[in-house]
Amino acid sequence: MRQFVVTGHDVPTTPEFSLDDLPGGAGRLDLLARCVTSALVLSHGLREDVRVHLVLADEYTVTFDGSALRNFNPDERSTAARVRNALEEREEAIGHVPVETSPGVSLSRMGFEATVETAAKAAETVVQLHENGDPAVEVDPPTDPLFVLSDHHDFSDGERALLDDVADRRLSLGPKAIHADHAIAVAHNYLDTDGYTTY
Amino acid sequence: MRQFVVTGHDVPTTPEFSLDDLPGGAGRLDLLARCVTSALVLSHGLREDVRVHLVLADEYTVTFDGSALRNFNPDERSTAARVRNALEEREEAIGHVPVETSPGVSLSRMGFEATVETAAKAAETVVQLHENGDPAVEVDPPTDPLFVLSDHHDFSDGERALLDDVADRRLSLGPKAIHADHAIAVAHNYLDTDGYTTY
């Protein structure tokens, strides 16, 4: 299984935001929505062996599970609506037990640290994308990777300290700093081609 | 300069569509909008050496020029609004002469063939992404490439015939069929890394 954690620092933690202004009023939820699509869709269906975890302001996490999702649309507005619907049921999430808010979408009361640590348990290798990391082309792709990414902000000091602690690998996908959703597309390509060897 | 042509078969050619339903009422304009973002944005600014041409139902083409764009937002709704605004001025586009509808955004009365042929004049290599193409990792990246992509539909017979005629290269980016916006992210990575050699 491939997993992606994307931390959204400015995303609302209540559902009172408009789907008409995702970049502004919803704290760049547009970017997080594109990350979900980037992680999950192929031309002809979903990547069933993928989970994406969106961390909302270090307070909640909404997880999309490719094996259980139904009627998924790739546009930002639809994905943002699923996040908003999940937030409407936030009071149902007790402790770290997730509540499923639609098929394949669940919300849990976990911030960045708990989400990364929980996802890491199902991962073989925790990957931190890093400008000074090893070039992807020189590294054999891990089988069950967890990639940890940030939104339009850098990781906070606390997030970085946790990653220094739990990451097994620092990987560079290329010389330019790119948006998280594009990094996910590139990471998939690295894995799909088995490290640029299989086309 | 890197150029991308994306042909949108079902996109409206009049501005009477809602920004609230890009996948349905606007013929998957959400996907085309993501292609624009994928082609143009970096974490800290725009790719100035990039032009993206969206072909709207083989009738009009809206071009985004990274060197001239101002106040570009990466979300689908904003980009779709620029396309809609461009369509509002479609009567101003006479012959093949484009009309600039906001800084860096222009509309011309050109379908797929005229757009590909015009863009090809500024390109060193016209690239057709193809499942049976040469693996990207084995091909030196071209300097001024034009990539031609399709929306959620395959190329039509006519489009394919034209590409067979004008494409200099058939390239495969990987073994899985992916959305056009993700293919653009992967193509940029191929070029940014100089064919997976520079990180």
Short mmCIF file of C-alpha atoms in Angstrom, two decimals:
data_model
loop_
_atom_site.label_atom_id
_atom_site.label_comp_id
_atom_site.label_asym_id
_atom_site.label_seq_id
_atom_site.Cartn_x
_atom_site.Cartn_y
_atom_site.Cartn_z
CA MET A 1 0.00 0.00 0.00
CA ARG A 2 1.09 3.54 -0.78
CA GLN A 3 0.19 6.21 1.72
CA PHE A 4 0.41 9.98 1.64
CA VAL A 5 0.05 12.34 4.58
CA VAL A 6 -0.50 15.97 3.62
CA THR A 7 -0.54 18.52 6.42
CA GLY A 8 -2.78 21.54 5.87
CA HIS A 9 -1.85 24.27 8.30
CA ASP A 10 -4.60 26.77 7.57
CA VAL A 11 -7.56 24.52 6.81
CA PRO A 12 -10.70 25.17 8.87
CA THR A 13 -11.65 22.66 11.55
CA THR A 14 -15.34 23.45 11.38
CA PRO A 15 -17.60 23.06 8.33
CA GLU A 16 -18.57 26.72 8.09
CA PHE A 17 -16.70 27.52 4.93
CA SER A 18 -17.81 28.12 1.37
CA LEU A 19 -16.96 25.74 -1.45
CA ASP A 20 -16.76 28.83 -3.68
CA ASP A 21 -13.56 30.11 -2.06
CA LEU A 22 -11.29 27.18 -1.30
CA PRO A 23 -8.00 29.10 -1.65
CA GLY A 24 -9.06 31.89 0.70
CA GLY A 25 -11.80 31.09 3.17
CA ALA A 26 -10.95 27.38 3.31
CA GLY A 27 -7.19 27.80 3.88
CA ARG A 28 -5.96 26.31 0.61
CA LEU A 29 -8.25 23.32 0.77
CA ASP A 30 -8.06 23.44 -3.06
CA LEU A 31 -4.47 22.24 -2.84
CA LEU A 32 -5.32 19.46 -0.41
CA ALA A 33 -8.20 18.38 -2.62
CA ARG A 34 -5.87 18.16 -5.61
CA CYS A 35 -3.53 16.03 -3.49
CA VAL A 36 -6.35 13.55 -2.91
CA THR A 37 -7.08 13.35 -6.64
CA SER A 38 -3.42 13.10 -7.50
CA ALA A 39 -2.96 10.25 -5.06
CA LEU A 40 -6.09 8.30 -6.00
CA VAL A 41 -7.04 8.58 -9.64
CA LEU A 42 -5.90 6.81 -12.77
CA SER A 43 -7.40 7.38 -16.21
CA HIS A 44 -9.67 4.40 -15.84
CA GLY A 45 -10.48 4.10 -12.17
CA LEU A 46 -9.00 4.52 -8.74
CA ARG A 47 -5.72 3.37 -7.27
CA GLU A 48 -7.15 0.92 -4.79
CA ASP A 49 -3.89 0.38 -2.89
CA VAL A 50 -3.62 4.00 -1.79
CA ARG A 51 -4.63 5.93 1.31
CA VAL A 52 -4.37 9.71 1.64
CA HIS A 53 -4.51 11.41 5.01
CA LEU A 54 -5.26 15.14 5.12
CA VAL A 55 -4.25 16.70 8.41
CA LEU A 56 -6.50 19.68 9.18
CA ALA A 57 -4.76 22.32 11.28
CA ASP A 58 -3.11 19.66 13.45
CA GLU A 59 -6.47 18.82 14.96
CA TYR A 60 -8.37 16.38 12.73
CA THR A 61 -7.38 14.03 9.94
CA VAL A 62 -9.59 13.04 7.03
CA THR A 63 -8.53 9.81 5.33
CA PHE A 64 -9.50 8.73 1.81
CA ASP A 65 -9.11 5.01 1.19
CA GLY A 66 -8.91 4.08 -2.50
CA SER A 67 -10.16 0.56 -1.87
CA ALA A 68 -13.43 1.70 -0.31
CA LEU A 69 -14.28 5.00 -2.02
CA ARG A 70 -17.48 5.18 -4.05
CA ASN A 71 -18.57 7.75 -6.65
CA PHE A 72 -15.36 9.72 -6.31
CA ASN A 73 -15.13 12.80 -8.53
CA PRO A 74 -11.71 14.27 -9.25
CA ASP A 75 -12.64 17.95 -9.03
CA GLU A 76 -11.63 20.12 -6.07
CA ARG A 77 -15.13 21.15 -5.12
CA SER A 78 -16.39 17.57 -4.74
CA THR A 79 -13.42 16.55 -2.63
CA ALA A 80 -13.69 19.68 -0.49
CA ALA A 81 -17.36 18.86 0.03
CA ARG A 82 -16.37 15.45 1.39
CA VAL A 83 -13.99 17.11 3.81
CA ARG A 84 -16.71 19.52 4.88
CA ASN A 85 -19.18 16.68 5.35
CA ALA A 86 -16.60 14.84 7.41
CA LEU A 87 -16.15 17.91 9.63
CA GLU A 88 -19.89 18.01 10.21
CA GLU A 89 -19.55 14.70 12.03
CA ARG A 90 -16.46 15.66 14.02
CA GLU A 91 -18.27 15.32 17.35
CA GLU A 92 -18.74 11.61 16.58
CA ALA A 93 -14.99 11.00 16.54
CA ILE A 94 -14.01 10.01 20.04
CA GLY A 95 -10.39 9.48 21.03
CA HIS A 96 -8.40 8.29 18.05
CA VAL A 97 -11.22 6.09 16.72
CA PRO A 98 -12.15 7.27 13.23
CA VAL A 99 -15.73 7.86 12.13
CA GLU A 100 -16.58 6.89 8.54
CA THR A 101 -18.45 9.81 7.03
CA SER A 102 -19.01 8.37 3.56
CA PRO A 103 -17.76 5.14 1.96
CA GLY A 104 -13.97 5.26 2.05
CA VAL A 105 -13.80 8.62 3.82
CA SER A 106 -13.22 8.84 7.56
CA LEU A 107 -12.39 11.51 10.08
CA SER A 108 -10.38 11.06 13.23
CA ARG A 109 -9.41 13.38 16.03
CA MET A 110 -5.70 13.16 15.33
CA GLY A 111 -3.12 15.82 14.56
CA PHE A 112 0.04 15.50 12.52
CA GLU A 113 2.07 13.45 14.99
CA ALA A 114 -0.57 10.81 15.72
CA THR A 115 -1.47 10.53 12.04
CA VAL A 116 2.11 10.05 10.89
CA GLU A 117 2.80 7.55 13.66
CA THR A 118 -0.37 5.57 12.95
CA ALA A 119 0.21 5.52 9.18
CA ALA A 120 3.85 4.57 9.71
CA LYS A 121 2.76 1.35 11.40
CA ALA A 122 1.32 0.15 8.06
CA ALA A 123 4.34 1.39 6.08
CA GLU A 124 7.63 -0.26 5.27
CA THR A 125 9.43 3.02 4.68
CA VAL A 126 8.58 6.55 5.79
CA VAL A 127 9.77 8.98 3.13
CA GLN A 128 10.43 12.65 3.67
CA LEU A 129 10.65 14.57 0.42
CA HIS A 130 13.60 16.90 0.80
CA GLU A 131 15.63 19.14 -1.48
CA ASN A 132 18.85 17.60 -0.14
CA GLY A 133 17.51 14.04 -0.18
CA ASP A 134 18.90 11.18 -2.24
CA PRO A 135 17.93 11.44 -5.91
CA ALA A 136 14.92 9.17 -6.45
CA VAL A 137 16.51 7.63 -9.54
CA GLU A 138 19.30 6.21 -7.37
CA VAL A 139 17.02 4.64 -4.77
CA ASP A 140 15.09 1.41 -5.18
CA PRO A 141 11.41 2.21 -4.67
CA PRO A 142 10.04 0.99 -1.35
CA THR A 143 7.15 -1.46 -1.42
CA ASP A 144 4.83 0.10 1.14
CA PRO A 145 5.90 3.72 1.38
CA LEU A 146 4.46 6.53 3.40
CA PHE A 147 5.20 9.94 1.88
CA VAL A 148 4.78 12.95 4.15
CA LEU A 149 4.14 16.31 2.50
CA SER A 150 3.19 19.84 3.46
CA ASP A 151 0.77 22.32 1.94
CA HIS A 152 1.89 25.75 0.66
CA HIS A 153 3.77 26.30 3.95
CA ASP A 154 6.97 24.58 5.01
CA PHE A 155 6.74 22.00 7.76
CA SER A 156 6.65 23.61 11.20
CA ASP A 157 9.61 23.10 13.52
CA GLY A 158 7.65 20.50 15.46
CA GLU A 159 6.63 18.62 12.31
CA ARG A 160 10.20 18.68 11.06
CA ALA A 161 11.52 17.33 14.36
CA LEU A 162 9.05 14.45 14.22
CA LEU A 163 10.01 13.67 10.63
CA ASP A 164 13.71 13.72 11.50
CA ASP A 165 12.82 11.12 14.06
CA VAL A 166 10.54 8.77 12.09
CA ALA A 167 11.62 9.15 8.45
CA ASP A 168 13.63 6.25 7.06
CA ARG A 169 14.60 8.10 3.91
CA ARG A 170 15.09 11.58 2.60
CA LEU A 171 14.30 11.61 -1.07
CA SER A 172 14.60 14.27 -3.75
CA LEU A 173 12.25 13.99 -6.71
CA GLY A 174 13.91 16.76 -8.68
CA PRO A 175 15.71 20.10 -8.55
CA LYS A 176 12.62 22.33 -8.39
CA ALA A 177 10.27 22.89 -5.46
CA ILE A 178 6.82 21.86 -6.67
CA HIS A 179 3.32 21.76 -5.19
CA ALA A 180 2.41 18.76 -3.06
CA ASP A 181 -0.14 17.41 -5.58
CA HIS A 182 2.45 17.48 -8.35
CA ALA A 183 4.98 15.80 -6.06
CA ILE A 184 2.45 13.03 -5.47
CA ALA A 185 2.04 12.54 -9.24
CA VAL A 186 5.81 12.34 -9.60
CA ALA A 187 6.14 9.97 -6.64
CA HIS A 188 3.54 7.66 -8.18
CA ASN A 189 5.45 7.74 -11.45
CA TYR A 190 8.66 6.81 -9.63
CA LEU A 191 6.86 3.85 -8.04
CA ASP A 192 4.85 2.88 -11.14
CA THR A 193 8.04 2.68 -13.24
CA ASP A 194 9.84 0.80 -10.48
CA GLY A 195 12.43 3.55 -10.22
CA TYR A 196 12.38 4.57 -13.89
CA THR A 197 13.08 1.08 -15.20
CA THR A 198 9.66 -0.27 -16.25
CA TYR A 199 7.53 1.44 -18.88
CA MET B 1 10.04 27.14 -24.01
CA ARG B 2 7.85 24.23 -22.98
CA GLN B 3 4.37 24.07 -24.47
CA PHE B 4 1.37 21.91 -23.74
CA VAL B 5 -1.73 21.55 -25.87
CA VAL B 6 -4.68 19.94 -24.11
CA THR B 7 -7.74 19.18 -26.17
CA GLY B 8 -11.06 19.37 -24.33
CA HIS B 9 -13.74 17.64 -26.36
CA ASP B 10 -16.79 18.49 -24.28
CA VAL B 11 -15.97 21.97 -23.01
CA PRO B 12 -18.60 24.63 -23.74
CA THR B 13 -17.83 27.25 -26.36
CA THR B 14 -20.08 29.88 -24.81
CA PRO B 15 -19.71 31.35 -21.32
CA GLU B 16 -23.13 30.22 -20.08
CA PHE B 17 -21.89 27.64 -17.63
CA SER B 18 -21.68 27.56 -13.86
CA LEU B 19 -18.37 27.55 -12.00
CA ASP B 20 -20.11 25.34 -9.42
CA ASP B 21 -20.30 22.33 -11.75
CA LEU B 22 -17.12 22.11 -13.78
CA PRO B 23 -17.13 18.31 -14.19
CA GLY B 24 -20.70 18.19 -15.48
CA GLY B 25 -22.08 21.37 -16.98
CA ALA B 26 -18.69 22.61 -18.11
CA GLY B 27 -17.56 19.39 -19.81
CA ARG B 28 -14.69 18.51 -17.49
CA LEU B 29 -13.25 21.99 -17.45
CA ASP B 30 -12.00 21.04 -13.96
CA LEU B 31 -9.48 18.72 -15.60
CA LEU B 32 -8.35 21.35 -18.09
CA ALA B 33 -7.98 23.88 -15.29
CA ARG B 34 -5.77 21.46 -13.37
CA CYS B 35 -3.68 21.05 -16.52
CA VAL B 36 -3.06 24.80 -16.57
CA THR B 37 -1.96 24.78 -12.93
CA SER B 38 0.16 21.70 -13.42
CA ALA B 39 1.91 23.29 -16.37
CA LEU B 40 2.47 26.71 -14.84
CA VAL B 41 3.03 26.65 -11.10
CA LEU B 42 6.06 26.02 -8.94
CA SER B 43 6.08 26.30 -5.16
CA HIS B 44 7.43 29.82 -5.31
CA GLY B 45 6.07 31.35 -8.48
CA LEU B 46 5.24 30.56 -12.06
CA ARG B 47 7.15 28.72 -14.75
CA GLU B 48 7.73 31.67 -17.03
CA ASP B 49 8.98 29.61 -19.96
CA VAL B 50 5.70 27.71 -20.37
CA ARG B 51 2.61 28.15 -22.53
CA VAL B 52 -0.52 26.04 -22.19
CA HIS B 53 -3.12 25.91 -24.91
CA LEU B 54 -6.59 24.62 -24.04
CA VAL B 55 -8.56 23.61 -27.12
CA LEU B 56 -12.27 24.08 -26.48
CA ALA B 57 -14.41 21.65 -28.49
CA ASP B 58 -12.20 22.09 -31.58
CA GLU B 59 -13.50 25.62 -31.99
CA TYR B 60 -11.56 28.03 -29.78
CA THR B 61 -8.24 27.90 -27.99
CA VAL B 62 -7.40 29.69 -24.76
CA THR B 63 -3.69 30.16 -24.17
CA PHE B 64 -2.03 30.84 -20.81
CA ASP B 65 1.45 32.35 -21.09
CA GLY B 66 3.55 31.94 -17.93
CA SER B 67 5.71 34.94 -18.76
CA ALA B 68 2.79 37.36 -18.89
CA LEU B 69 0.24 36.03 -16.39
CA ARG B 70 -0.65 38.19 -13.42
CA ASN B 71 -2.39 37.24 -10.16
CA PHE B 72 -2.72 33.62 -11.16
CA ASN B 73 -4.43 31.39 -8.61
CA PRO B 74 -3.91 27.64 -8.80
CA ASP B 75 -7.45 26.53 -7.99
CA GLU B 76 -9.80 25.14 -10.62
CA ARG B 77 -12.52 27.70 -10.13
CA SER B 78 -10.23 30.69 -10.75
CA THR B 79 -8.77 29.16 -13.88
CA ALA B 80 -12.21 28.16 -15.16
CA ALA B 81 -13.35 31.76 -14.57
CA ARG B 82 -10.52 32.97 -16.80
CA VAL B 83 -11.66 30.59 -19.52
CA ARG B 84 -15.23 31.79 -19.12
CA ASN B 85 -14.12 35.43 -19.28
CA ALA B 86 -12.14 34.64 -22.41
CA LEU B 87 -15.23 33.09 -24.00
CA GLU B 88 -17.17 36.26 -23.26
CA GLU B 89 -14.90 38.06 -25.71
CA ARG B 90 -14.97 35.39 -28.40
CA GLU B 91 -16.61 37.71 -30.94
CA GLU B 92 -13.48 39.89 -30.77
CA ALA B 93 -11.30 37.07 -32.10
CA ILE B 94 -11.23 37.45 -35.86
CA GLY B 95 -9.53 34.91 -38.10
CA HIS B 96 -6.64 33.32 -36.23
CA VAL B 97 -5.60 36.53 -34.49
CA PRO B 98 -5.83 36.02 -30.73
CA VAL B 99 -7.52 38.48 -28.40
CA GLU B 100 -5.89 39.00 -25.01
CA THR B 101 -8.64 38.74 -22.41
CA SER B 102 -6.53 39.28 -19.28
CA PRO B 103 -2.75 39.62 -18.86
CA GLY B 104 -1.20 36.41 -20.20
CA VAL B 105 -4.52 34.87 -21.25
CA SER B 106 -5.69 34.99 -24.83
CA LEU B 107 -8.41 33.39 -26.92
CA SER B 108 -8.19 32.56 -30.60
CA ARG B 109 -10.64 31.10 -33.05
CA MET B 110 -8.59 27.99 -33.70
CA GLY B 111 -9.38 24.33 -33.34
CA PHE B 112 -7.02 21.46 -32.58
CA GLU B 113 -5.26 21.33 -35.93
CA ALA B 114 -4.49 25.03 -36.23
CA THR B 115 -3.41 25.21 -32.59
CA VAL B 116 -1.03 22.27 -32.82
CA GLU B 117 0.42 23.53 -36.08
CA THR B 118 0.90 27.06 -34.75
CA ALA B 119 2.46 25.88 -31.49
CA ALA B 120 4.69 23.45 -33.38
CA LYS B 121 6.32 26.35 -35.19
CA ALA B 122 7.80 27.53 -31.86
CA ALA B 123 8.78 23.99 -30.81
CA GLU B 124 11.88 21.96 -31.50
CA THR B 125 10.13 18.64 -30.93
CA VAL B 126 6.45 17.72 -30.99
CA VAL B 127 5.85 14.94 -28.46
CA GLN B 128 2.91 12.59 -28.46
CA LEU B 129 2.50 10.76 -25.18
CA HIS B 130 1.74 7.18 -26.08
CA GLU B 131 1.55 3.89 -24.23
CA ASN B 132 3.81 2.27 -26.84
CA GLY B 133 6.18 5.23 -27.05
CA ASP B 134 9.87 5.17 -26.15
CA PRO B 135 10.45 5.12 -22.40
CA ALA B 136 11.18 8.70 -21.31
CA VAL B 137 14.20 7.58 -19.31
CA GLU B 138 15.89 6.42 -22.53
CA VAL B 139 15.30 9.63 -24.46
CA ASP B 140 17.29 12.86 -24.06
CA PRO B 141 14.80 15.59 -23.13
CA PRO B 142 14.12 18.02 -25.95
CA THR B 143 14.91 21.69 -25.38
CA ASP B 144 11.71 23.29 -26.67
CA PRO B 145 9.11 20.56 -26.56
CA LEU B 146 5.45 20.69 -27.40
CA PHE B 147 3.45 18.00 -25.58
CA VAL B 148 -0.01 17.22 -26.94
CA LEU B 149 -2.52 15.68 -24.55
CA SER B 150 -6.19 14.83 -24.44
CA ASP B 151 -8.82 15.26 -21.74
CA HIS B 152 -10.74 12.28 -20.30
CA HIS B 153 -11.49 11.07 -23.85
CA ASP B 154 -8.99 9.52 -26.23
CA PHE B 155 -7.86 11.59 -29.19
CA SER B 156 -10.41 11.48 -32.01
CA ASP B 157 -9.45 9.75 -35.26
CA GLY B 158 -8.81 13.11 -36.89
CA GLU B 159 -6.64 14.32 -34.02
CA ARG B 160 -4.69 11.09 -34.06
CA ALA B 161 -4.10 11.34 -37.79
CA LEU B 162 -2.75 14.85 -37.38
CA LEU B 163 -0.46 13.76 -34.56
CA ASP B 164 0.84 10.85 -36.59
CA ASP B 165 1.75 13.44 -39.14
CA VAL B 166 3.35 16.17 -37.03
CA ALA B 167 4.74 14.36 -33.96
CA ASP B 168 8.51 13.93 -33.91
CA ARG B 169 8.45 11.55 -30.98
CA ARG B 170 6.22 9.08 -29.27
CA LEU B 171 7.08 9.00 -25.61
CA SER B 172 5.89 6.85 -22.72
CA LEU B 173 6.08 8.37 -19.25
CA GLY B 174 5.18 5.15 -17.46
CA PRO B 175 3.15 1.97 -17.54
CA LYS B 176 -0.13 3.38 -16.21
CA ALA B 177 -2.61 5.62 -18.02
CA ILE B 178 -2.87 8.79 -15.93
CA HIS B 179 -4.83 12.04 -16.13
CA ALA B 180 -3.46 14.77 -18.37
CA ASP B 181 -2.63 17.10 -15.46
CA HIS B 182 -0.61 14.38 -13.77
CA ALA B 183 1.15 13.59 -17.05
CA ILE B 184 2.13 17.25 -17.28
CA ALA B 185 3.61 17.11 -13.76
CA VAL B 186 5.58 14.01 -14.73
CA ALA B 187 6.71 15.54 -18.04
CA HIS B 188 7.99 18.62 -16.19
CA ASN B 189 9.87 16.34 -13.80
CA TYR B 190 11.45 14.52 -16.75
CA LEU B 191 12.58 17.86 -18.17
CA ASP B 192 13.55 19.45 -14.82
CA THR B 193 15.81 16.49 -14.00
CA ASP B 194 17.25 16.50 -17.53
CA GLY B 195 16.02 12.98 -18.10
CA TYR B 196 16.39 11.76 -14.50
CA THR B 197 20.05 12.76 -14.21
CA THR B 198 20.01 16.11 -12.36
CA TYR B 199 18.54 16.48 -8.87
#
